[in-house]
Amino acid sequence: AQSVSQHNHHVILSEAASLELGCNYSYGGTVNLFWYVQYPGQHLQLLLKYFSGDPLVKGIKGFEAEFIKSKFSFNLRKPSVQWSDTAEYFCAVSNEKLTFGTGTRLTIIP
Amino acid sequence: DTEVTQTPKHLVMGMTNKKSLKCEQHMGHRAMYWYKQKAKKPPELMFVYSYEKLSINESVPSRFSPECPNSSLLNLHLHALQPEDSALYLCASSQVLRGGGNTGELFFGEGSRLTVL
């Protein structure tokens, strides 16, 4: 069975700081990888996705993620965060069904 | 705004009530999903419909009964729920691949927040 680990439960940063959220998955076969974001009071929405090809993928709002197959990782990065990035971030993997990690709550201090 | 519409946004029901949650999408997606999300937890898959047929039931108690009347609509019928069933219920949809699976790129509604008294 596939599983996803997000080791950062709550991250607090000041505006303009750089961000990296960790995500590791376990599955022996081919998976698709995702980061979803849930802004306060809003619906869950796709931030970025990796299916194949270039392991560095760019998403919306300046976010990017790097797939490192040897490390089973798909970490999310942003060079300079904004207050509006305050949200819950979920890493997810999909083979036959979508499995979410436990989530990382990101709080940006103005 | 999301293209997956869920109603009602909030629902309060007693343990003996019967109620339904509704979900609608007009993106032409042929897979639809119900997820349950407790506070500060990730969404947990409950049911998957593919081409209006139930394809995955994650061992959900029978007090939750899904229904997919057509390719655009998904219902979740609720009966004799328990207080621990209080949660945010999320509907999602996606395309179906030729082989029958999906890419995992799901489009979510805003959810129906259910409180069981």
PDB file of C-alpha atoms in Angstrom:
ATOM      1  CA  ALA A   1       0.000   0.000   0.000  1.00  0.00           C
ATOM      2  CA  GLN A   2       1.176   3.511  -0.701  1.00  0.00           C
ATOM      3  CA  SER A   3       1.779   6.010   2.094  1.00  0.00           C
ATOM      4  CA  VAL A   4       2.900   9.614   2.399  1.00  0.00           C
ATOM      5  CA  SER A   5       4.871  11.292   5.185  1.00  0.00           C
ATOM      6  CA  GLN A   6       5.034  14.972   5.902  1.00  0.00           C
ATOM      7  CA  HIS A   7       7.366  15.567   8.801  1.00  0.00           C
ATOM      8  CA  ASN A   8       6.695  19.276   9.268  1.00  0.00           C
ATOM      9  CA  HIS A   9       3.388  19.601  11.077  1.00  0.00           C
ATOM     10  CA  HIS A  10       3.429  23.355  11.602  1.00  0.00           C
ATOM     11  CA  VAL A  11       5.840  25.808  10.022  1.00  0.00           C
ATOM     12  CA  ILE A  12       5.975  29.478  10.949  1.00  0.00           C
ATOM     13  CA  LEU A  13       7.876  31.884   8.725  1.00  0.00           C
ATOM     14  CA  SER A  14       8.212  35.605   8.248  1.00  0.00           C
ATOM     15  CA  GLU A  15       7.295  37.170   4.930  1.00  0.00           C
ATOM     16  CA  ALA A  16      10.058  36.952   2.291  1.00  0.00           C
ATOM     17  CA  ALA A  17      11.611  33.900   3.943  1.00  0.00           C
ATOM     18  CA  SER A  18      12.314  30.854   1.823  1.00  0.00           C
ATOM     19  CA  LEU A  19      10.168  27.765   2.228  1.00  0.00           C
ATOM     20  CA  GLU A  20      10.790  24.065   1.905  1.00  0.00           C
ATOM     21  CA  LEU A  21       8.214  21.497   3.007  1.00  0.00           C
ATOM     22  CA  GLY A  22       9.237  17.882   3.104  1.00  0.00           C
ATOM     23  CA  CYS A  23       7.314  14.979   1.578  1.00  0.00           C
ATOM     24  CA  ASN A  24       8.346  11.353   1.396  1.00  0.00           C
ATOM     25  CA  TYR A  25       6.317   8.537  -0.019  1.00  0.00           C
ATOM     26  CA  SER A  26       6.534   4.786  -0.012  1.00  0.00           C
ATOM     27  CA  TYR A  27       5.385   2.764  -2.988  1.00  0.00           C
ATOM     28  CA  GLY A  28       7.263   0.311  -5.134  1.00  0.00           C
ATOM     29  CA  GLY A  29       5.744   1.206  -8.471  1.00  0.00           C
ATOM     30  CA  THR A  30       5.051   4.259 -10.556  1.00  0.00           C
ATOM     31  CA  VAL A  31       3.100   6.992  -8.856  1.00  0.00           C
ATOM     32  CA  ASN A  32       1.877  10.443  -9.694  1.00  0.00           C
ATOM     33  CA  LEU A  33       2.779  13.095  -7.117  1.00  0.00           C
ATOM     34  CA  PHE A  34       0.897  16.182  -6.051  1.00  0.00           C
ATOM     35  CA  TRP A  35       0.834  19.091  -3.699  1.00  0.00           C
ATOM     36  CA  TYR A  36      -2.624  20.360  -2.778  1.00  0.00           C
ATOM     37  CA  VAL A  37      -3.304  23.512  -0.782  1.00  0.00           C
ATOM     38  CA  GLN A  38      -6.251  24.427   1.414  1.00  0.00           C
ATOM     39  CA  TYR A  39      -6.483  28.137   2.183  1.00  0.00           C
ATOM     40  CA  PRO A  40      -8.543  29.082   5.242  1.00  0.00           C
ATOM     41  CA  GLY A  41     -12.221  28.624   4.453  1.00  0.00           C
ATOM     42  CA  GLN A  42     -11.569  27.572   0.883  1.00  0.00           C
ATOM     43  CA  HIS A  43     -11.690  24.366  -1.106  1.00  0.00           C
ATOM     44  CA  LEU A  44      -8.769  22.047  -1.568  1.00  0.00           C
ATOM     45  CA  GLN A  45      -6.985  22.934  -4.790  1.00  0.00           C
ATOM     46  CA  LEU A  46      -4.075  21.639  -6.815  1.00  0.00           C
ATOM     47  CA  LEU A  47      -0.796  23.498  -6.390  1.00  0.00           C
ATOM     48  CA  LEU A  48       1.349  21.384  -8.698  1.00  0.00           C
ATOM     49  CA  LYS A  49       1.740  17.856 -10.027  1.00  0.00           C
ATOM     50  CA  TYR A  50       4.372  15.457 -11.314  1.00  0.00           C
ATOM     51  CA  PHE A  51       3.575  12.632 -13.713  1.00  0.00           C
ATOM     52  CA  SER A  52       6.858  12.103 -15.602  1.00  0.00           C
ATOM     53  CA  GLY A  53       9.655  14.004 -17.325  1.00  0.00           C
ATOM     54  CA  ASP A  54      11.494  16.947 -15.803  1.00  0.00           C
ATOM     55  CA  PRO A  55      11.694  16.225 -12.052  1.00  0.00           C
ATOM     56  CA  LEU A  56      11.506  19.931 -11.237  1.00  0.00           C
ATOM     57  CA  VAL A  57       7.925  21.048 -11.632  1.00  0.00           C
ATOM     58  CA  LYS A  58       6.510  24.509 -11.327  1.00  0.00           C
ATOM     59  CA  GLY A  59       3.084  25.253  -9.987  1.00  0.00           C
ATOM     60  CA  ILE A  60       0.884  28.198  -9.293  1.00  0.00           C
ATOM     61  CA  LYS A  61       1.815  31.210  -7.153  1.00  0.00           C
ATOM     62  CA  GLY A  62       5.566  30.717  -7.507  1.00  0.00           C
ATOM     63  CA  PHE A  63       5.709  27.269  -5.943  1.00  0.00           C
ATOM     64  CA  GLU A  64       7.889  24.477  -7.281  1.00  0.00           C
ATOM     65  CA  ALA A  65       8.678  20.919  -6.273  1.00  0.00           C
ATOM     66  CA  GLU A  66      11.472  18.501  -7.032  1.00  0.00           C
ATOM     67  CA  PHE A  67      10.968  14.773  -7.469  1.00  0.00           C
ATOM     68  CA  ILE A  68      14.001  12.812  -6.295  1.00  0.00           C
ATOM     69  CA  LYS A  69      13.307   9.185  -7.118  1.00  0.00           C
ATOM     70  CA  SER A  70      16.251   7.777  -5.161  1.00  0.00           C
ATOM     71  CA  LYS A  71      15.011   9.476  -2.008  1.00  0.00           C
ATOM     72  CA  PHE A  72      11.292   8.878  -2.615  1.00  0.00           C
ATOM     73  CA  SER A  73      10.846  12.582  -2.003  1.00  0.00           C
ATOM     74  CA  PHE A  74       8.785  15.369  -3.507  1.00  0.00           C
ATOM     75  CA  ASN A  75       9.618  18.497  -1.516  1.00  0.00           C
ATOM     76  CA  LEU A  76       7.790  21.761  -2.037  1.00  0.00           C
ATOM     77  CA  ARG A  77       9.717  25.028  -2.290  1.00  0.00           C
ATOM     78  CA  LYS A  78       9.119  28.725  -2.662  1.00  0.00           C
ATOM     79  CA  PRO A  79      11.971  31.257  -2.610  1.00  0.00           C
ATOM     80  CA  SER A  80      10.021  34.058  -0.934  1.00  0.00           C
ATOM     81  CA  VAL A  81       6.731  33.491   0.899  1.00  0.00           C
ATOM     82  CA  GLN A  82       3.889  35.959   1.287  1.00  0.00           C
ATOM     83  CA  TRP A  83       1.298  36.383   4.029  1.00  0.00           C
ATOM     84  CA  SER A  84      -1.299  35.023   1.597  1.00  0.00           C
ATOM     85  CA  ASP A  85       0.537  31.684   1.517  1.00  0.00           C
ATOM     86  CA  THR A  86      -0.831  30.919   4.985  1.00  0.00           C
ATOM     87  CA  ALA A  87      -2.661  27.632   4.451  1.00  0.00           C
ATOM     88  CA  GLU A  88      -2.608  23.879   4.969  1.00  0.00           C
ATOM     89  CA  TYR A  89      -0.422  22.034   2.461  1.00  0.00           C
ATOM     90  CA  PHE A  90      -0.960  18.377   1.601  1.00  0.00           C
ATOM     91  CA  CYS A  91       1.407  16.164  -0.318  1.00  0.00           C
ATOM     92  CA  ALA A  92      -0.370  13.319  -2.112  1.00  0.00           C
ATOM     93  CA  VAL A  93       0.460  10.287  -4.194  1.00  0.00           C
ATOM     94  CA  SER A  94      -1.734   8.480  -6.644  1.00  0.00           C
ATOM     95  CA  ASN A  95      -1.595   5.033  -8.102  1.00  0.00           C
ATOM     96  CA  GLU A  96      -5.133   3.707  -8.208  1.00  0.00           C
ATOM     97  CA  LYS A  97      -6.358   6.173  -5.615  1.00  0.00           C
ATOM     98  CA  LEU A  98      -5.195   9.445  -4.166  1.00  0.00           C
ATOM     99  CA  THR A  99      -3.574   9.195  -0.742  1.00  0.00           C
ATOM    100  CA  PHE A 100      -2.842  12.344   1.244  1.00  0.00           C
ATOM    101  CA  GLY A 101      -0.092  13.024   3.741  1.00  0.00           C
ATOM    102  CA  THR A 102      -0.978  14.365   7.182  1.00  0.00           C
ATOM    103  CA  GLY A 103      -0.545  17.956   6.049  1.00  0.00           C
ATOM    104  CA  THR A 104       1.656  20.888   7.045  1.00  0.00           C
ATOM    105  CA  ARG A 105       0.123  24.023   8.445  1.00  0.00           C
ATOM    106  CA  LEU A 106       2.036  27.044   7.181  1.00  0.00           C
ATOM    107  CA  THR A 107       1.690  30.330   9.027  1.00  0.00           C
ATOM    108  CA  ILE A 108       3.300  33.430   7.535  1.00  0.00           C
ATOM    109  CA  ILE A 109       3.904  36.340   9.851  1.00  0.00           C
ATOM    110  CA  PRO A 110       3.683  39.778   8.192  1.00  0.00           C
TER     111      PRO A 110
ATOM    112  CA  ASP B   1     -14.345  29.465  -7.005  1.00  0.00           C
ATOM    113  CA  THR B   2     -14.549  25.773  -7.680  1.00  0.00           C
ATOM    114  CA  GLU B   3     -16.425  24.052 -10.476  1.00  0.00           C
ATOM    115  CA  VAL B   4     -17.630  21.353  -8.114  1.00  0.00           C
ATOM    116  CA  THR B   5     -20.708  22.520  -6.236  1.00  0.00           C
ATOM    117  CA  GLN B   6     -21.750  20.986  -2.948  1.00  0.00           C
ATOM    118  CA  THR B   7     -24.969  21.548  -1.032  1.00  0.00           C
ATOM    119  CA  PRO B   8     -25.729  22.226   1.698  1.00  0.00           C
ATOM    120  CA  LYS B   9     -22.650  24.047   2.989  1.00  0.00           C
ATOM    121  CA  HIS B  10     -23.653  23.337   6.567  1.00  0.00           C
ATOM    122  CA  LEU B  11     -25.903  20.642   7.980  1.00  0.00           C
ATOM    123  CA  VAL B  12     -26.911  19.870  11.544  1.00  0.00           C
ATOM    124  CA  MET B  13     -28.774  16.631  12.137  1.00  0.00           C
ATOM    125  CA  GLY B  14     -29.844  14.394  14.954  1.00  0.00           C
ATOM    126  CA  MET B  15     -28.851  10.768  15.207  1.00  0.00           C
ATOM    127  CA  THR B  16     -32.275   9.592  14.022  1.00  0.00           C
ATOM    128  CA  ASN B  17     -32.532  11.926  11.033  1.00  0.00           C
ATOM    129  CA  LYS B  18     -32.195  11.082   7.376  1.00  0.00           C
ATOM    130  CA  LYS B  19     -30.466  13.683   5.228  1.00  0.00           C
ATOM    131  CA  SER B  20     -28.520  13.863   1.973  1.00  0.00           C
ATOM    132  CA  LEU B  21     -25.471  15.708   0.727  1.00  0.00           C
ATOM    133  CA  LYS B  22     -25.391  16.667  -2.930  1.00  0.00           C
ATOM    134  CA  CYS B  23     -22.575  17.312  -5.367  1.00  0.00           C
ATOM    135  CA  GLU B  24     -22.631  18.505  -8.957  1.00  0.00           C
ATOM    136  CA  GLN B  25     -19.952  19.044 -11.588  1.00  0.00           C
ATOM    137  CA  HIS B  26     -20.181  20.078 -15.235  1.00  0.00           C
ATOM    138  CA  MET B  27     -16.593  19.479 -16.323  1.00  0.00           C
ATOM    139  CA  GLY B  28     -17.448  16.242 -18.116  1.00  0.00           C
ATOM    140  CA  HIS B  29     -15.553  14.207 -15.545  1.00  0.00           C
ATOM    141  CA  ARG B  30     -16.588  10.579 -15.295  1.00  0.00           C
ATOM    142  CA  ALA B  31     -15.095   9.837 -11.880  1.00  0.00           C
ATOM    143  CA  MET B  32     -16.535  11.280  -8.691  1.00  0.00           C
ATOM    144  CA  TYR B  33     -15.438  10.899  -5.097  1.00  0.00           C
ATOM    145  CA  TRP B  34     -16.536  11.376  -1.514  1.00  0.00           C
ATOM    146  CA  TYR B  35     -13.897  12.222   1.078  1.00  0.00           C
ATOM    147  CA  LYS B  36     -14.274  12.822   4.813  1.00  0.00           C
ATOM    148  CA  GLN B  37     -12.062  15.371   6.544  1.00  0.00           C
ATOM    149  CA  LYS B  38     -11.853  15.801  10.305  1.00  0.00           C
ATOM    150  CA  ALA B  39     -10.356  18.951  11.790  1.00  0.00           C
ATOM    151  CA  LYS B  40      -6.589  19.232  11.318  1.00  0.00           C
ATOM    152  CA  LYS B  41      -6.503  15.910   9.438  1.00  0.00           C
ATOM    153  CA  PRO B  42      -6.055  14.992   5.779  1.00  0.00           C
ATOM    154  CA  PRO B  43      -9.026  13.997   3.635  1.00  0.00           C
ATOM    155  CA  GLU B  44      -9.855  10.299   3.825  1.00  0.00           C
ATOM    156  CA  LEU B  45     -11.327   8.534   0.845  1.00  0.00           C
ATOM    157  CA  MET B  46     -14.803   7.067   1.325  1.00  0.00           C
ATOM    158  CA  PHE B  47     -16.191   6.186  -2.116  1.00  0.00           C
ATOM    159  CA  VAL B  48     -15.242   6.375  -5.774  1.00  0.00           C
ATOM    160  CA  TYR B  49     -17.635   6.236  -8.707  1.00  0.00           C
ATOM    161  CA  SER B  50     -16.369   5.625 -12.207  1.00  0.00           C
ATOM    162  CA  TYR B  51     -18.823   5.912 -15.087  1.00  0.00           C
ATOM    163  CA  GLU B  52     -21.658   6.051 -12.546  1.00  0.00           C
ATOM    164  CA  LYS B  53     -20.663   2.717 -11.025  1.00  0.00           C
ATOM    165  CA  LEU B  54     -19.267   2.312  -7.524  1.00  0.00           C
ATOM    166  CA  SER B  55     -15.658   1.254  -7.947  1.00  0.00           C
ATOM    167  CA  ILE B  56     -14.188   1.814  -4.476  1.00  0.00           C
ATOM    168  CA  ASN B  57     -15.819   1.607  -1.048  1.00  0.00           C
ATOM    169  CA  GLU B  58     -13.243   2.118   1.686  1.00  0.00           C
ATOM    170  CA  SER B  59     -15.125  -0.037   4.192  1.00  0.00           C
ATOM    171  CA  VAL B  60     -17.452   2.830   5.027  1.00  0.00           C
ATOM    172  CA  PRO B  61     -20.288   2.017   7.495  1.00  0.00           C
ATOM    173  CA  SER B  62     -23.662   1.388   5.865  1.00  0.00           C
ATOM    174  CA  ARG B  63     -25.154   4.474   7.535  1.00  0.00           C
ATOM    175  CA  PHE B  64     -23.454   6.297   4.641  1.00  0.00           C
ATOM    176  CA  SER B  65     -25.040   5.406   1.309  1.00  0.00           C
ATOM    177  CA  PRO B  66     -23.673   6.913  -1.912  1.00  0.00           C
ATOM    178  CA  GLU B  67     -25.615   7.338  -5.098  1.00  0.00           C
ATOM    179  CA  CYS B  68     -24.588   8.521  -8.559  1.00  0.00           C
ATOM    180  CA  PRO B  69     -27.791   9.266 -10.540  1.00  0.00           C
ATOM    181  CA  ASN B  70     -25.883  10.480 -13.603  1.00  0.00           C
ATOM    182  CA  SER B  71     -22.436  11.572 -14.700  1.00  0.00           C
ATOM    183  CA  SER B  72     -22.828  15.063 -13.209  1.00  0.00           C
ATOM    184  CA  LEU B  73     -24.396  14.273  -9.860  1.00  0.00           C
ATOM    185  CA  LEU B  74     -23.242  12.501  -6.731  1.00  0.00           C
ATOM    186  CA  ASN B  75     -25.249  12.127  -3.542  1.00  0.00           C
ATOM    187  CA  LEU B  76     -24.391  10.886  -0.081  1.00  0.00           C
ATOM    188  CA  HIS B  77     -27.394   9.677   1.901  1.00  0.00           C
ATOM    189  CA  LEU B  78     -27.026   9.831   5.660  1.00  0.00           C
ATOM    190  CA  HIS B  79     -29.038   7.830   8.179  1.00  0.00           C
ATOM    191  CA  ALA B  80     -28.606   7.074  11.861  1.00  0.00           C
ATOM    192  CA  LEU B  81     -25.281   8.861  12.085  1.00  0.00           C
ATOM    193  CA  GLN B  82     -23.154   9.132  15.212  1.00  0.00           C
ATOM    194  CA  PRO B  83     -21.624  12.281  16.711  1.00  0.00           C
ATOM    195  CA  GLU B  84     -18.180  11.055  15.624  1.00  0.00           C
ATOM    196  CA  ASP B  85     -19.372  11.321  12.018  1.00  0.00           C
ATOM    197  CA  SER B  86     -19.284  15.098  12.358  1.00  0.00           C
ATOM    198  CA  ALA B  87     -16.778  16.307   9.773  1.00  0.00           C
ATOM    199  CA  LEU B  88     -16.296  18.160   6.516  1.00  0.00           C
ATOM    200  CA  TYR B  89     -17.467  15.996   3.617  1.00  0.00           C
ATOM    201  CA  LEU B  90     -15.705  16.737   0.376  1.00  0.00           C
ATOM    202  CA  CYS B  91     -16.830  15.840  -3.099  1.00  0.00           C
ATOM    203  CA  ALA B  92     -14.336  15.692  -5.942  1.00  0.00           C
ATOM    204  CA  SER B  93     -14.274  14.785  -9.600  1.00  0.00           C
ATOM    205  CA  SER B  94     -11.643  13.800 -12.146  1.00  0.00           C
ATOM    206  CA  GLN B  95     -11.151  12.533 -15.641  1.00  0.00           C
ATOM    207  CA  VAL B  96     -10.948   8.811 -16.198  1.00  0.00           C
ATOM    208  CA  LEU B  97      -8.002   7.446 -18.169  1.00  0.00           C
ATOM    209  CA  ARG B  98      -8.440   5.015 -21.045  1.00  0.00           C
ATOM    210  CA  GLY B  99      -7.305   2.135 -18.872  1.00  0.00           C
ATOM    211  CA  GLY B 100      -9.955   2.984 -16.322  1.00  0.00           C
ATOM    212  CA  GLY B 101      -7.751   4.612 -13.731  1.00  0.00           C
ATOM    213  CA  ASN B 102      -7.238   8.287 -13.044  1.00  0.00           C
ATOM    214  CA  THR B 103      -4.234  10.594 -12.832  1.00  0.00           C
ATOM    215  CA  GLY B 104      -4.967  11.670  -9.274  1.00  0.00           C
ATOM    216  CA  GLU B 105      -5.664  15.247 -10.313  1.00  0.00           C
ATOM    217  CA  LEU B 106      -8.904  15.839  -8.490  1.00  0.00           C
ATOM    218  CA  PHE B 107     -11.119  18.904  -8.453  1.00  0.00           C
ATOM    219  CA  PHE B 108     -12.690  19.466  -5.063  1.00  0.00           C
ATOM    220  CA  GLY B 109     -15.815  21.205  -3.896  1.00  0.00           C
ATOM    221  CA  GLU B 110     -15.864  23.475  -0.861  1.00  0.00           C
ATOM    222  CA  GLY B 111     -17.379  20.752   1.248  1.00  0.00           C
ATOM    223  CA  SER B 112     -20.440  20.217   3.403  1.00  0.00           C
ATOM    224  CA  ARG B 113     -19.787  20.687   7.102  1.00  0.00           C
ATOM    225  CA  LEU B 114     -21.844  18.142   8.978  1.00  0.00           C
ATOM    226  CA  THR B 115     -22.623  18.271  12.681  1.00  0.00           C
ATOM    227  CA  VAL B 116     -24.360  15.292  14.262  1.00  0.00           C
ATOM    228  CA  LEU B 117     -25.972  15.992  17.622  1.00  0.00           C
TER     229      LEU B 117
END
